[in-house]
Coordinates of C-alpha atoms in Angstrom, one line a residue:
M232 CA 0.0 0.0 0.0
L233 CA 2.8 2.4 0.8
L234 CA 4.7 1.5 -2.4
S235 CA 1.9 3.0 -4.5
I236 CA 2.5 6.4 -2.8
T237 CA 6.1 6.5 -4.0
T238 CA 5.2 6.9 -7.6
P239 CA 6.0 10.3 -9.3
V240 CA 3.7 13.1 -8.3
P241 CA 1.6 14.5 -11.2
A242 CA 2.7 17.9 -12.7
Q243 CA -0.3 19.7 -11.3
E244 CA 0.7 18.6 -7.8
A245 CA 4.4 19.0 -8.2
H246 CA 4.4 22.4 -6.5
A247 CA 3.7 20.7 -3.2
C248 CA 7.4 19.6 -3.0
P249 CA 10.6 21.3 -4.3
I250 CA 11.7 20.1 -7.7
G251 CA 14.3 17.3 -7.6
Y252 CA 13.0 15.6 -4.5
S253 CA 13.1 11.8 -4.6
A254 CA 10.0 9.5 -4.5
M255 CA 10.4 9.1 -0.7
S256 CA 10.5 12.9 -0.4
H257 CA 7.1 13.1 -2.0
V258 CA 5.8 10.7 0.7
Q259 CA 7.3 13.0 3.3
C260 CA 5.3 15.9 1.7
L261 CA 1.9 14.2 2.3
P262 CA -0.3 16.0 4.9
P263 CA 0.4 14.6 8.4
E264 CA -3.3 13.6 8.8
L265 CA -3.2 11.5 5.6
L266 CA 0.2 9.9 6.4
S267 CA -1.1 9.1 9.9
Y268 CA -4.2 7.3 8.5
I269 CA -2.1 5.3 6.0
L270 CA 0.3 4.2 8.7
E271 CA -2.6 3.2 11.0
L272 CA -4.1 1.0 8.2
A273 CA -0.6 -0.5 7.6
C274 CA -0.3 -1.4 11.2
F275 CA -3.7 -3.0 11.7
A276 CA -3.2 -5.0 8.6
E277 CA -0.6 -6.9 10.5
A278 CA -2.7 -7.7 13.6
P279 CA -2.1 -9.2 16.1
A280 CA 1.6 -8.1 15.4
H281 CA 0.5 -4.5 14.7
R282 CA 2.6 -3.0 17.5
Q283 CA 5.8 -4.7 16.1
K284 CA 4.8 -3.3 12.7
A285 CA 4.4 0.2 14.2
A286 CA 7.9 -0.1 15.7
V287 CA 9.3 -1.1 12.3
L288 CA 7.6 1.8 10.5
G289 CA 8.9 4.2 13.2
R290 CA 12.4 3.4 12.0
V291 CA 11.9 4.6 8.5
S292 CA 12.4 8.3 9.3
K293 CA 12.2 10.8 12.1
L294 CA 8.9 12.1 10.7
W295 CA 7.4 8.6 10.5
R296 CA 8.5 7.9 14.1
E297 CA 6.9 11.1 15.3
I298 CA 3.6 10.3 13.5
V299 CA 3.5 6.6 14.6
F300 CA 4.1 7.4 18.2
S301 CA 1.7 10.4 18.2
T302 CA -1.2 8.6 16.6
P303 CA -3.3 7.2 19.5
A304 CA -5.5 4.9 17.3
I305 CA -2.5 2.7 16.4
W306 CA -2.1 1.7 20.1
T307 CA -5.7 0.9 20.9
S308 CA -5.6 -2.9 20.3
F309 CA -4.1 -5.3 22.8
Y310 CA -3.5 -9.0 22.2
V311 CA -2.9 -11.4 25.0
S312 CA -0.4 -14.1 24.0
K313 CA 2.3 -16.3 25.5
Y314 CA 5.0 -13.9 24.2
E315 CA 3.6 -10.8 26.0
D316 CA 4.8 -9.5 29.3
P317 CA 2.1 -7.6 31.3
R318 CA 4.6 -4.8 32.0
D319 CA 4.8 -4.2 28.2
F320 CA 1.3 -2.8 28.1
G321 CA 2.1 0.3 30.1
E322 CA 3.8 2.3 27.3
P323 CA 1.2 1.5 24.6
L324 CA -1.6 2.4 27.0
L325 CA 0.0 5.8 27.5
R326 CA 0.4 6.3 23.7
S327 CA -3.3 5.5 23.2
G328 CA -4.0 8.9 24.7
G329 CA -7.1 7.9 26.6
L330 CA -9.0 6.4 23.6
L331 CA -11.2 3.3 24.0
V332 CA -9.2 0.1 23.5
D333 CA -9.9 -3.4 22.2
V334 CA -8.8 -6.5 24.2
H335 CA -8.2 -9.8 22.4
V336 CA -7.4 -13.2 23.9
V337 CA -7.1 -15.4 20.7
D338 CA -3.8 -17.2 21.2
E339 CA -4.8 -20.7 22.2
A340 CA -1.2 -21.5 23.2
T341 CA -1.3 -19.0 26.1
N342 CA -1.7 -20.8 29.4
L343 CA -4.4 -19.8 31.8
K344 CA -2.1 -18.2 34.3
A345 CA -0.3 -16.0 31.7
A346 CA -3.6 -14.9 30.2
R347 CA -5.0 -13.9 33.6
E348 CA -1.9 -11.9 34.5
Q349 CA -2.1 -10.0 31.2
L350 CA -5.9 -9.4 31.5
N351 CA -5.4 -8.2 35.1
A352 CA -2.8 -5.7 33.9
L353 CA -5.2 -4.3 31.3
A354 CA -8.1 -4.3 33.8
E355 CA -6.5 -1.3 35.5
H356 CA -7.8 0.6 32.5
S357 CA -11.1 -1.4 32.2
S358 CA -13.1 1.8 32.0
R359 CA -11.7 2.2 28.5
W360 CA -12.4 -1.3 27.2
R361 CA -14.5 -1.0 24.0
N362 CA -14.4 -4.5 22.5
V363 CA -13.5 -7.8 24.2
E364 CA -12.8 -11.0 22.4
I365 CA -12.0 -14.2 24.2
S366 CA -11.5 -17.2 22.0
H367 CA -9.6 -19.7 24.2
P368 CA -9.9 -23.2 25.7
D369 CA -10.2 -21.6 29.1
A370 CA -12.6 -18.8 27.9
F371 CA -15.2 -19.7 30.6
T372 CA -12.7 -19.2 33.4
L373 CA -11.2 -16.1 31.9
F374 CA -14.5 -14.5 31.5
G375 CA -15.8 -15.5 35.0
K376 CA -12.7 -14.7 36.9
T377 CA -10.9 -12.0 35.0
V378 CA -13.3 -9.8 33.0
P379 CA -14.5 -7.0 35.3
L380 CA -18.1 -6.9 36.4
V381 CA -18.5 -3.2 35.4
L382 CA -17.4 -2.0 31.9
P383 CA -19.0 1.4 31.2
N384 CA -17.9 1.7 27.6
L385 CA -18.0 -1.9 26.4
R386 CA -19.7 -2.2 23.0
S387 CA -19.0 -5.8 22.0
L388 CA -18.3 -9.0 24.0
L389 CA -17.4 -12.3 22.4
V390 CA -16.6 -15.3 24.5
K391 CA -15.9 -18.6 22.8
V392 CA -14.6 -21.9 24.2
T393 CA -12.2 -23.5 21.7
F394 CA -10.5 -26.9 21.3
Q395 CA -6.9 -27.1 22.4
R396 CA -4.9 -27.7 19.2
M397 CA -2.9 -30.9 19.0
S398 CA 0.3 -31.6 17.1
P399 CA 0.0 -33.9 14.1
S400 CA 1.9 -36.6 15.9
L401 CA -0.6 -36.6 18.8
M402 CA -3.5 -36.6 16.4
Y403 CA -2.3 -40.0 15.1
F404 CA -3.0 -41.5 18.5
Y405 CA -6.1 -39.4 19.4
C406 CA -8.9 -38.9 16.9
F407 CA -10.4 -35.9 18.7
P408 CA -9.0 -33.7 21.5
D409 CA -10.8 -33.7 24.8
Y410 CA -13.4 -31.0 25.0
P411 CA -12.8 -28.8 28.1
S412 CA -15.3 -29.4 30.9
T413 CA -17.3 -26.5 32.2
P414 CA -15.6 -25.2 35.4
D415 CA -17.7 -25.1 38.6
I416 CA -17.8 -21.3 38.8
C417 CA -20.6 -18.7 38.7
L418 CA -20.4 -16.1 35.9
G419 CA -22.4 -13.6 38.1
W420 CA -24.7 -12.3 35.3
M421 CA -26.8 -10.2 37.7
D422 CA -23.7 -8.4 38.9
R423 CA -22.4 -7.5 35.4
M424 CA -23.1 -4.0 34.2
Y425 CA -22.2 -3.1 30.6
P426 CA -24.5 -0.1 29.8
S427 CA -23.1 0.5 26.3
L428 CA -23.2 -3.1 25.2
R429 CA -24.4 -3.5 21.6
N430 CA -23.1 -7.0 20.6
L431 CA -23.1 -10.2 22.8
D432 CA -21.7 -13.4 21.4
L433 CA -21.5 -16.5 23.6
D434 CA -20.1 -19.7 22.1
D435 CA -20.1 -22.9 24.2
I436 CA -20.5 -20.9 27.3
E437 CA -22.9 -23.1 29.3
L438 CA -25.9 -21.6 31.0
K439 CA -26.6 -23.6 34.1
P440 CA -30.3 -24.0 35.1
E441 CA -29.7 -22.0 38.3
E442 CA -28.2 -19.1 36.3
T443 CA -30.8 -18.9 33.6
E444 CA -33.0 -16.4 35.4
D445 CA -29.9 -14.3 36.2
F446 CA -28.9 -14.3 32.5
L447 CA -32.4 -13.2 31.4
G448 CA -32.2 -10.5 34.1
F449 CA -28.8 -9.4 32.5
L450 CA -30.5 -9.2 29.1
E451 CA -33.4 -7.3 30.5
A452 CA -31.0 -4.7 32.0
H453 CA -29.2 -4.3 28.6
T454 CA -31.9 -3.3 26.2
T455 CA -29.3 -1.5 24.1
L456 CA -28.3 -4.9 22.5
E457 CA -28.4 -4.8 18.7
R458 CA -27.0 -8.3 18.1
L459 CA -27.3 -11.4 20.3
A460 CA -25.7 -14.8 19.3
L461 CA -25.9 -17.8 21.6
R462 CA -24.4 -21.1 20.4
N463 CA -24.5 -24.4 22.4
T464 CA -25.2 -22.3 25.5
W465 CA -27.8 -24.7 26.9
I466 CA -27.6 -28.0 28.6
Q467 CA -29.7 -30.9 27.4
H468 CA -32.6 -30.2 29.8
A469 CA -32.7 -26.4 29.6
Y470 CA -34.6 -24.5 32.2
T471 CA -37.8 -22.9 31.0
P472 CA -38.2 -19.4 32.4
S473 CA -41.6 -17.9 33.3
R474 CA -41.2 -14.7 31.3
T475 CA -40.0 -13.3 28.0
V476 CA -37.4 -10.6 27.8
V477 CA -38.1 -7.8 25.3
L478 CA -35.1 -6.3 23.5
P479 CA -36.4 -3.3 21.5
H480 CA -33.2 -2.5 19.6
L481 CA -32.2 -6.0 18.7
K482 CA -31.6 -6.4 14.9
E483 CA -29.9 -9.8 14.7
L484 CA -30.6 -12.9 16.8
Q485 CA -28.8 -16.2 16.5
L486 CA -29.9 -19.2 18.6
R487 CA -27.6 -22.1 17.7
G488 CA -28.0 -25.7 19.0
I489 CA -31.2 -25.2 20.9
P490 CA -32.2 -28.4 22.8
S491 CA -35.8 -27.3 23.4
S492 CA -38.5 -25.4 21.5
E493 CA -39.3 -23.4 24.6
I494 CA -36.1 -21.4 24.1
L495 CA -37.8 -19.5 21.3
Q496 CA -40.0 -17.9 23.9
W497 CA -37.0 -16.4 25.9
I498 CA -36.6 -13.3 23.8
S499 CA -39.0 -10.9 22.0
A500 CA -37.5 -8.6 19.4
P501 CA -40.1 -6.1 18.0
N502 CA -37.6 -4.7 15.5
L503 CA -35.7 -7.8 14.5
K504 CA -34.3 -8.1 11.0
T505 CA -32.1 -11.3 11.0
L506 CA -33.1 -14.5 12.7
A507 CA -30.9 -17.7 12.7
V508 CA -32.1 -20.8 14.6
E509 CA -30.3 -24.1 14.7
K510 CA -32.0 -27.1 16.2
S511 CA -29.8 -29.4 18.3
S512 CA -29.1 -32.8 16.8
Q513 CA -30.4 -34.3 20.1
L514 CA -33.8 -32.5 19.7
R515 CA -35.8 -35.2 17.9
Y516 CA -39.3 -34.4 19.1
W517 CA -40.5 -30.8 18.6
T518 CA -43.1 -29.5 21.0
P519 CA -45.1 -26.7 19.2
V520 CA -44.8 -23.4 21.1
D521 CA -46.6 -20.1 21.0
I522 CA -44.0 -17.7 19.8
K523 CA -46.6 -15.0 19.2
S524 CA -45.1 -12.0 17.5
N525 CA -41.6 -12.3 19.0
Y526 CA -39.9 -12.3 15.6
A527 CA -42.7 -10.9 13.4
T528 CA -40.5 -8.2 11.8
A529 CA -37.6 -10.6 10.7
T530 CA -36.9 -10.6 7.0
N531 CA -33.7 -12.6 6.8
I532 CA -34.3 -16.2 8.1
T533 CA -31.9 -19.1 8.5
L534 CA -33.1 -22.4 9.8
I535 CA -30.5 -25.2 10.4
R536 CA -31.5 -28.8 10.9
F537 CA -35.2 -28.0 10.6
S538 CA -35.6 -29.9 7.3
T539 CA -35.9 -33.2 9.3
S540 CA -38.8 -31.8 11.5
P541 CA -41.9 -30.7 9.6
D542 CA -43.7 -29.5 12.7
A543 CA -40.7 -27.4 13.8
L544 CA -40.3 -25.9 10.4
L545 CA -43.9 -24.9 10.1
N546 CA -44.0 -23.6 13.7
V547 CA -41.2 -21.1 12.9
L548 CA -42.4 -20.1 9.4
Q549 CA -45.8 -19.2 10.7
V550 CA -44.4 -16.4 12.9
V551 CA -42.2 -14.7 10.3
P552 CA -44.7 -13.4 7.8
L553 CA -42.3 -10.7 6.4
A554 CA -39.6 -13.2 5.5
S555 CA -38.0 -12.3 2.2
E556 CA -34.6 -14.1 2.4
V557 CA -34.9 -17.7 3.6
K558 CA -32.1 -20.3 3.9
F559 CA -32.7 -23.9 5.0
A560 CA -29.5 -25.9 5.9
S561 CA -29.4 -29.6 6.8
T562 CA -26.8 -32.2 6.7
D563 CA -28.9 -35.0 8.2
L564 CA -30.0 -36.4 4.8
G565 CA -30.7 -39.9 6.1
S566 CA -34.0 -39.1 7.9
R567 CA -37.3 -39.9 6.2
Y568 CA -38.3 -36.2 6.7
S569 CA -35.0 -34.9 5.3
F570 CA -36.7 -33.2 2.4
C571 CA -39.9 -31.8 3.8
T572 CA -38.9 -28.2 3.1
E573 CA -40.4 -27.9 -0.3
N574 CA -43.8 -29.3 0.9
I575 CA -43.9 -26.9 3.8
L576 CA -43.2 -23.9 1.6
L577 CA -46.1 -24.9 -0.6
E578 CA -48.4 -25.5 2.4
H579 CA -47.5 -22.2 4.1
K580 CA -46.9 -19.4 1.7
L581 CA -44.5 -16.5 2.4
P582 CA -45.9 -13.6 0.4
L583 CA -42.7 -11.6 0.4
L584 CA -40.2 -14.3 -0.4
T585 CA -37.5 -13.1 -2.8
S586 CA -34.4 -15.2 -2.1
L587 CA -34.5 -19.0 -1.3
H588 CA -31.5 -21.2 -0.5
I589 CA -32.1 -24.9 0.3
Q590 CA -29.2 -27.2 1.5
G591 CA -30.3 -30.8 0.9
V592 CA -32.4 -31.3 -2.2
V593 CA -33.4 -34.6 -3.6
S594 CA -36.3 -33.7 -5.9
L595 CA -35.8 -30.9 -8.3
P596 CA -39.4 -31.2 -9.6
R597 CA -40.5 -30.2 -6.1
V598 CA -38.1 -27.2 -6.2
K599 CA -39.7 -26.3 -9.5
A600 CA -43.1 -26.5 -7.9
V601 CA -42.0 -24.1 -5.2
A602 CA -40.4 -21.7 -7.8
E603 CA -43.7 -21.7 -9.8
A604 CA -45.7 -20.9 -6.6
Y605 CA -43.4 -18.0 -5.8
K606 CA -42.6 -16.9 -9.3
E607 CA -44.0 -13.4 -8.9
T608 CA -41.7 -12.5 -6.0
L609 CA -38.6 -14.7 -6.4
T610 CA -35.4 -13.1 -7.6
E611 CA -32.9 -15.8 -6.5
V612 CA -33.0 -19.6 -6.0
K613 CA -30.0 -21.6 -4.8
V614 CA -30.1 -25.3 -4.1
H615 CA -27.6 -27.9 -2.9
C616 CA -28.5 -31.3 -4.3
L617 CA -27.2 -34.8 -4.0
D618 CA -24.2 -35.1 -6.3
L619 CA -24.6 -38.7 -7.3
G620 CA -27.9 -40.2 -8.0
L621 CA -31.0 -40.1 -5.9
P622 CA -32.1 -42.0 -2.8
E623 CA -34.1 -45.2 -3.4
E624 CA -37.1 -43.7 -1.7
S625 CA -37.3 -40.8 -4.2
F626 CA -40.6 -39.9 -5.5
L627 CA -39.2 -40.0 -9.0
K628 CA -39.7 -43.0 -11.3
D629 CA -36.8 -42.1 -13.5
Y630 CA -34.5 -39.2 -14.2
D631 CA -36.4 -37.6 -17.1
E632 CA -38.6 -35.7 -14.8
R633 CA -35.6 -34.4 -12.9
D634 CA -33.8 -33.3 -16.0
E635 CA -36.9 -31.5 -17.3
A636 CA -37.3 -29.6 -14.0
L637 CA -33.6 -28.7 -14.0
E638 CA -33.8 -27.3 -17.6
W639 CA -36.9 -25.3 -16.6
L640 CA -35.2 -23.8 -13.6
K641 CA -32.1 -22.9 -15.6
D642 CA -34.1 -21.2 -18.3
Q643 CA -36.0 -18.9 -16.1
E644 CA -35.3 -15.2 -16.6
T645 CA -37.3 -13.9 -13.7
F646 CA -34.9 -15.3 -11.0
R647 CA -31.3 -16.4 -10.8
F648 CA -30.8 -20.1 -10.3
D649 CA -27.6 -21.7 -8.9
I650 CA -27.1 -25.4 -8.1
D651 CA -24.3 -27.0 -6.1
H652 CA -23.4 -30.2 -4.3
S653 CA -24.9 -31.2 -1.0
L654 CA -22.5 -31.4 1.9
Y655 CA -22.6 -33.7 4.9
A656 CA -21.7 -32.8 8.4
F657 CA -17.9 -32.8 7.9
G658 CA -18.0 -30.7 4.8
G659 CA -17.5 -33.4 2.1
R660 CA -19.9 -34.1 -0.7
Y661 CA -22.8 -36.2 0.3
R662 CA -23.0 -39.5 -1.6
S663 CA -26.1 -41.6 -1.6
H664 CA -26.6 -45.3 -2.0
E665 CA -23.7 -47.4 -3.5
D666 CA -26.0 -49.0 -6.1
Q667 CA -26.6 -45.7 -7.7
R668 CA -23.0 -44.5 -8.1
S669 CA -22.8 -46.2 -11.4
R670 CA -25.6 -44.1 -13.0
Q671 CA -24.5 -42.1 -15.9
K672 CA -26.8 -39.1 -15.3
M673 CA -25.9 -37.0 -12.3
V674 CA -27.3 -33.8 -10.8
C675 CA -23.8 -32.5 -10.5
A676 CA -20.6 -33.6 -12.1
G677 CA -17.0 -32.4 -12.1
E678 CA -15.7 -29.4 -10.2
G679 CA -18.6 -27.2 -11.2
C680 CA -22.2 -28.2 -11.6
R681 CA -22.4 -29.3 -15.2
V682 CA -25.5 -31.3 -16.1
S683 CA -25.9 -33.2 -19.4
L684 CA -29.4 -32.6 -20.6

């Protein structure tokens, strides 16, 4: 990025610097505000090593050194790692000039003790914390024991429990690393006060039944939330609260891995735009719930693992009448209900549907029926289909009907149609029954989706 600045200056701008100056001299002639912004971008492009990058750029010239050390924004991100010494945070904190700072704990190799020491050093300036990201095997403990209970300027909080990475030699003996067990500590939700919080993302941070009411009380006290993402937060038998929390400013809600349908009653978002719900693989029997108008304003809908549960799918679609962009994703293609999505869409019409994406398609004629039913509003259709043959229980007698439907879908001019391979849970291509691998006609063949009609 800096190299492009060293090109010769146009004639109309040459008066800015004396004639005969070198290319580097033209850089020196840039306004300090512009050069400061350029150096700031160059440093953050090297995150988390942006402070080392700033030190390197400061050696280019005296001017650059003065600008780098006098630009507070360059010194507002702090990364906890096994190479850091808590005493090294003092000088960058002074250079940040009182601006709000971001704290990141993303180095999985950092042991718990070192991470706590560094966070404690930064906690002395916790009133300036703006964004906190903890993605670590000991994230539960770090959040519960080290993150201050009061953060007046906190805007975003992300806490994610990760796997401890293993060397390839150890992976030869152990198929999967041990998942860290939840520590027996209380997160103290009712004591936490983050009045400026806009984004809350909890990933594998377990909510114990006795803490559920406290967590809902925390949400109730933080109505400024605009985005809430909860993933695998609940235990198998989740506690069902007696009330619903209203978040008037919430625009995006993600509930991933819910073990019970009652969880959809936890939150009401009268101004919601984006809703993503993932049904836990252990949730096999869906109990219909009265969601009322909790998500009535949502327009962007993503439902994961709902294609195997017709009752659940219909239950959710009935409460999102304004849905315009809808995505169904499922990798459980062995269930007898695996492909109920198309029938549900025909049974319950979404009058404003414009974009439809279905992961897991076995019957292209049924996709055609859906496209015909929504032809007046659809602008985009994308399907992931089985890449080799069709299951034996397919409704099709032969492949002619499928090829005819595919040709019709590809020839439509009113909406864009894309087709790709279905993927199973580990990301590979889903392949159906062995006895159909020898078929000559395929829905998808080769690297791209090329269909011989």
